[in-house]
């Protein structure tokens, strides 16, 4: 039996959140140990190596702002960095701040239990000694637990099976192969054009068509990069005032409803946003995600683009979504729809011809067998709660987090759950998280948690827990805010609807600036809604 290892803080995960949390702990004089399942830093950017994997928020904005030397030194090469470049960036951060010496790689946290008597957490790993810590920070990521649907016959497939979120680091040779991609979310939208170029034939199995807006990705203009860096603080500050914590550089021409301007004006603004590219398309007017009639204007605009791009009207029809645009995360593409004009690409609409089973040699749908050598699951993640529910987390009295969250995740501020003292979540459910620029959301949480730990020590206290009534009110608040929006109108992973059996609760909180203000006010009010002792 190896002796326990004692630290102030155990941090689970070495992605954007875990790396900064470690750095922050060290700056505050706290000892910290990071446990990471992957063999290197990167988190989601370590695992998601599928062809075309790329961030859908611009790199100049999807990057740390906490250290000016870092943000000045790092040179991005593309407007939207691809996975290899973001991974290199995080490796650079790990080296720059000498973070690796406190990270244990290739190790999975299996359990974490709170000991009331000693106010410590005992963290168990799949190998090696237990960690005992005053605090635990779950920096486990919102999109890290792969969702692989249980399809009949899946084990019988004799070809290669892959998941976009678990792509082999050495890459996969797809030349000359018949490849099937299941799913048409962001990952598929990015992978499909690249796979189509390489594979002999690509069959895309679509359950729900996706809305896509163009990325217009390309090399980043050095002058533009220099100009941003000259006033980087101003951009970061502007982004923190944006609803989703990015897009502060895009000129905002309309503050109000799309329904208040005439159609020509609305079309011109949507055209301008389309020409700019990216997710800020939906920020053209203030009600595109609030009012069904407003949403319809944007929806029709995008569908008209789809019809222009796709040659075959029948294929265009099958690619046409009918849900609210933006209800599922909008996809940012580089040639997704145009890929269906290629002779080596087939679109299968699973709503018209349902998937019956996987066979040893392909996928059988109601219309027949599609022979394949490779099946790619682009089926997403058990988002926001998946990585946490895989760890046996026990709070006061041995209560399991999965039981506390049986009817959906319950948190106060998305930072803590009642009955689990000194256990913090970075970008947990009930915080803006995936509806915001993740790096801004992560930084705000890491800094809030760091300050919270410092305040406990300064006040001679050892324990903080969310109050049950504050948590109940917060869950209600998140539901109320979500219900003002169009987000709950479709079966998205924001709701947990992509994982069979998962309770449907809208998990992220729309609106970054007001959330940050609340977090700051809670602290100003002496950690209102928390009990500290
Ligand atoms: P997403 O966005 O969850 O997309 C998953 C896709 O897989 C989506 O089209 C699903 O259809 C489809 N899916 C899931 N299960 C099945 C089954 N059983 N059969 C057929 N199709 C299925 O995941 P991504 O990885 O693309 O993107 C995740 C996030 O990463 C993204 O939003 C960005 O933030 C980055 P459905 O829509 O559920 O009908």
Short mmCIF file of N, CA and C in Angstrom, two decimals, residues 384-447:
data_model
loop_
_atom_site.label_atom_id
_atom_site.label_comp_id
_atom_site.label_asym_id
_atom_site.label_seq_id
_atom_site.Cartn_x
_atom_site.Cartn_y
_atom_site.Cartn_z
N UNK A 384 -21.54 18.01 -20.35
CA UNK A 384 -21.63 18.78 -19.10
C UNK A 384 -21.63 17.95 -17.83
N UNK A 385 -22.27 16.79 -17.85
CA UNK A 385 -22.30 15.98 -16.63
C UNK A 385 -21.60 14.63 -16.80
N UNK A 386 -21.35 14.23 -18.05
CA UNK A 386 -20.84 12.88 -18.33
C UNK A 386 -19.54 12.56 -17.62
N UNK A 387 -18.59 13.50 -17.68
CA UNK A 387 -17.27 13.23 -17.08
C UNK A 387 -17.38 13.15 -15.56
N UNK A 388 -18.32 13.90 -14.97
CA UNK A 388 -18.48 13.89 -13.51
C UNK A 388 -19.18 12.61 -13.06
N UNK A 389 -20.18 12.18 -13.84
CA UNK A 389 -20.95 11.02 -13.39
C UNK A 389 -20.16 9.72 -13.53
N UNK A 390 -19.06 9.78 -14.27
CA UNK A 390 -18.23 8.57 -14.37
C UNK A 390 -17.32 8.39 -13.15
N UNK A 391 -17.23 9.44 -12.32
CA UNK A 391 -16.42 9.35 -11.09
C UNK A 391 -17.39 9.14 -9.92
N UNK A 392 -17.04 8.24 -9.03
CA UNK A 392 -17.90 7.97 -7.86
C UNK A 392 -17.65 9.09 -6.83
N UNK A 393 -18.42 10.17 -6.95
CA UNK A 393 -18.20 11.34 -6.09
C UNK A 393 -19.19 11.27 -4.92
N UNK A 394 -18.66 11.26 -3.71
CA UNK A 394 -19.51 11.17 -2.50
C UNK A 394 -19.27 12.35 -1.59
N UNK A 395 -20.35 13.01 -1.24
CA UNK A 395 -20.25 14.19 -0.38
C UNK A 395 -20.55 13.86 1.08
N UNK A 396 -21.15 14.82 1.77
CA UNK A 396 -21.47 14.65 3.19
C UNK A 396 -22.38 13.43 3.36
N UNK A 397 -22.06 12.59 4.35
CA UNK A 397 -22.89 11.42 4.63
C UNK A 397 -22.83 10.37 3.53
N UNK A 398 -21.84 10.47 2.68
CA UNK A 398 -21.67 9.47 1.62
C UNK A 398 -22.62 9.63 0.45
N UNK A 399 -23.33 10.78 0.39
CA UNK A 399 -24.28 10.97 -0.72
C UNK A 399 -23.56 11.01 -2.06
N UNK A 400 -24.12 10.29 -3.00
CA UNK A 400 -23.50 10.26 -4.35
C UNK A 400 -23.94 11.48 -5.15
N UNK A 401 -22.99 12.05 -5.89
CA UNK A 401 -23.36 13.19 -6.76
C UNK A 401 -24.41 12.74 -7.78
N UNK A 402 -24.26 11.54 -8.29
CA UNK A 402 -25.21 11.06 -9.30
C UNK A 402 -26.62 10.95 -8.72
N UNK A 403 -26.74 10.69 -7.41
CA UNK A 403 -28.07 10.67 -6.78
C UNK A 403 -28.57 12.09 -6.60
N UNK A 404 -27.68 12.98 -6.14
CA UNK A 404 -28.09 14.37 -5.94
C UNK A 404 -28.55 14.99 -7.26
N UNK A 405 -28.01 14.47 -8.35
CA UNK A 405 -28.33 15.00 -9.68
C UNK A 405 -29.26 14.08 -10.47
N UNK A 406 -29.94 13.18 -9.78
CA UNK A 406 -30.76 12.18 -10.49
C UNK A 406 -31.83 12.84 -11.37
N UNK A 407 -32.35 13.97 -10.88
CA UNK A 407 -33.39 14.66 -11.67
C UNK A 407 -32.78 15.79 -12.49
N UNK A 408 -31.50 15.67 -12.80
CA UNK A 408 -30.79 16.71 -13.54
C UNK A 408 -29.82 17.42 -12.61
N UNK A 409 -28.76 17.99 -13.19
CA UNK A 409 -27.73 18.61 -12.35
C UNK A 409 -28.28 19.78 -11.54
N UNK A 410 -27.87 19.87 -10.29
CA UNK A 410 -28.29 20.97 -9.42
C UNK A 410 -27.04 21.61 -8.83
N UNK A 411 -26.86 22.89 -9.14
CA UNK A 411 -25.69 23.60 -8.64
C UNK A 411 -26.11 25.00 -8.19
N UNK A 412 -25.21 25.62 -7.46
CA UNK A 412 -25.35 27.05 -7.18
C UNK A 412 -24.26 27.73 -8.02
N UNK A 413 -24.68 28.58 -8.92
CA UNK A 413 -23.79 29.33 -9.82
C UNK A 413 -23.01 28.42 -10.78
N UNK A 414 -23.38 27.15 -10.84
CA UNK A 414 -22.61 26.23 -11.68
C UNK A 414 -21.24 25.95 -11.10
N UNK A 415 -21.02 26.37 -9.84
CA UNK A 415 -19.70 26.25 -9.23
C UNK A 415 -19.63 25.18 -8.15
N UNK A 416 -20.75 25.01 -7.42
CA UNK A 416 -20.73 24.04 -6.32
C UNK A 416 -22.11 23.38 -6.22
N UNK A 417 -22.15 22.21 -5.59
CA UNK A 417 -23.41 21.53 -5.31
C UNK A 417 -23.55 21.32 -3.81
N UNK A 418 -24.73 21.64 -3.28
CA UNK A 418 -24.98 21.48 -1.85
C UNK A 418 -24.68 20.06 -1.38
N UNK A 419 -23.98 19.95 -0.28
CA UNK A 419 -23.67 18.63 0.28
C UNK A 419 -22.32 18.10 -0.19
N UNK A 420 -21.66 18.90 -1.04
CA UNK A 420 -20.34 18.51 -1.55
C UNK A 420 -19.35 19.65 -1.27
N UNK A 421 -19.07 19.88 0.01
CA UNK A 421 -18.26 21.03 0.39
C UNK A 421 -16.86 20.96 -0.23
N UNK A 422 -16.33 22.11 -0.53
CA UNK A 422 -14.94 22.23 -1.01
C UNK A 422 -14.70 21.52 -2.34
N UNK A 423 -15.78 21.18 -3.04
CA UNK A 423 -15.66 20.57 -4.38
C UNK A 423 -16.19 21.59 -5.39
N UNK A 424 -15.31 22.04 -6.24
CA UNK A 424 -15.68 23.08 -7.20
C UNK A 424 -15.77 22.49 -8.61
N UNK A 425 -16.68 23.06 -9.38
CA UNK A 425 -16.82 22.68 -10.78
C UNK A 425 -16.35 23.85 -11.63
N UNK A 426 -15.54 23.59 -12.63
CA UNK A 426 -15.20 24.66 -13.58
C UNK A 426 -16.17 24.53 -14.75
N UNK A 427 -16.86 25.60 -15.04
CA UNK A 427 -17.90 25.64 -16.09
C UNK A 427 -18.93 24.52 -15.91
N UNK A 428 -19.38 24.37 -14.71
CA UNK A 428 -20.39 23.36 -14.41
C UNK A 428 -21.76 23.74 -14.96
N UNK A 429 -22.70 22.77 -14.94
CA UNK A 429 -24.06 23.06 -15.37
C UNK A 429 -24.66 24.14 -14.48
N UNK A 430 -25.38 25.07 -15.10
CA UNK A 430 -25.90 26.21 -14.34
C UNK A 430 -25.01 27.43 -14.47
N UNK A 431 -23.94 27.31 -15.26
CA UNK A 431 -23.10 28.47 -15.59
C UNK A 431 -23.07 28.60 -17.11
N UNK A 432 -22.63 29.76 -17.63
CA UNK A 432 -22.71 29.98 -19.09
C UNK A 432 -21.96 28.93 -19.92
N UNK A 433 -20.83 28.49 -19.43
CA UNK A 433 -20.08 27.37 -20.01
C UNK A 433 -20.16 27.31 -21.53
N UNK A 434 -20.81 26.28 -22.06
CA UNK A 434 -20.78 26.04 -23.51
C UNK A 434 -21.52 27.09 -24.33
N UNK A 435 -22.30 27.96 -23.67
CA UNK A 435 -22.94 29.03 -24.43
C UNK A 435 -22.03 30.25 -24.50
N UNK A 436 -20.89 30.16 -23.87
CA UNK A 436 -19.93 31.27 -23.89
C UNK A 436 -18.63 30.79 -24.54
N UNK A 437 -17.78 31.74 -24.85
CA UNK A 437 -16.41 31.42 -25.22
C UNK A 437 -15.82 30.65 -24.03
N UNK A 438 -15.52 29.38 -24.25
CA UNK A 438 -15.13 28.52 -23.12
C UNK A 438 -13.92 29.06 -22.37
N UNK A 439 -12.99 29.67 -23.08
CA UNK A 439 -11.77 30.10 -22.38
C UNK A 439 -12.08 31.26 -21.44
N UNK A 440 -12.93 32.18 -21.87
CA UNK A 440 -13.34 33.27 -20.98
C UNK A 440 -14.10 32.71 -19.78
N UNK A 441 -15.01 31.77 -20.05
CA UNK A 441 -15.81 31.18 -18.97
C UNK A 441 -14.91 30.45 -17.97
N UNK A 442 -13.93 29.74 -18.50
CA UNK A 442 -12.99 29.01 -17.65
C UNK A 442 -12.18 29.99 -16.79
N UNK A 443 -11.67 31.03 -17.42
CA UNK A 443 -10.83 31.98 -16.66
C UNK A 443 -11.63 32.61 -15.53
N UNK A 444 -12.86 32.97 -15.84
CA UNK A 444 -13.68 33.61 -14.80
C UNK A 444 -13.89 32.63 -13.64
N UNK A 445 -14.15 31.38 -13.94
CA UNK A 445 -14.36 30.39 -12.87
C UNK A 445 -13.09 30.12 -12.08
N UNK A 446 -11.99 29.94 -12.79
CA UNK A 446 -10.72 29.66 -12.10
C UNK A 446 -10.38 30.81 -11.16
N UNK A 447 -10.59 32.03 -11.64
CA UNK A 447 -10.26 33.18 -10.79
C UNK A 447 -11.22 33.28 -9.61
#
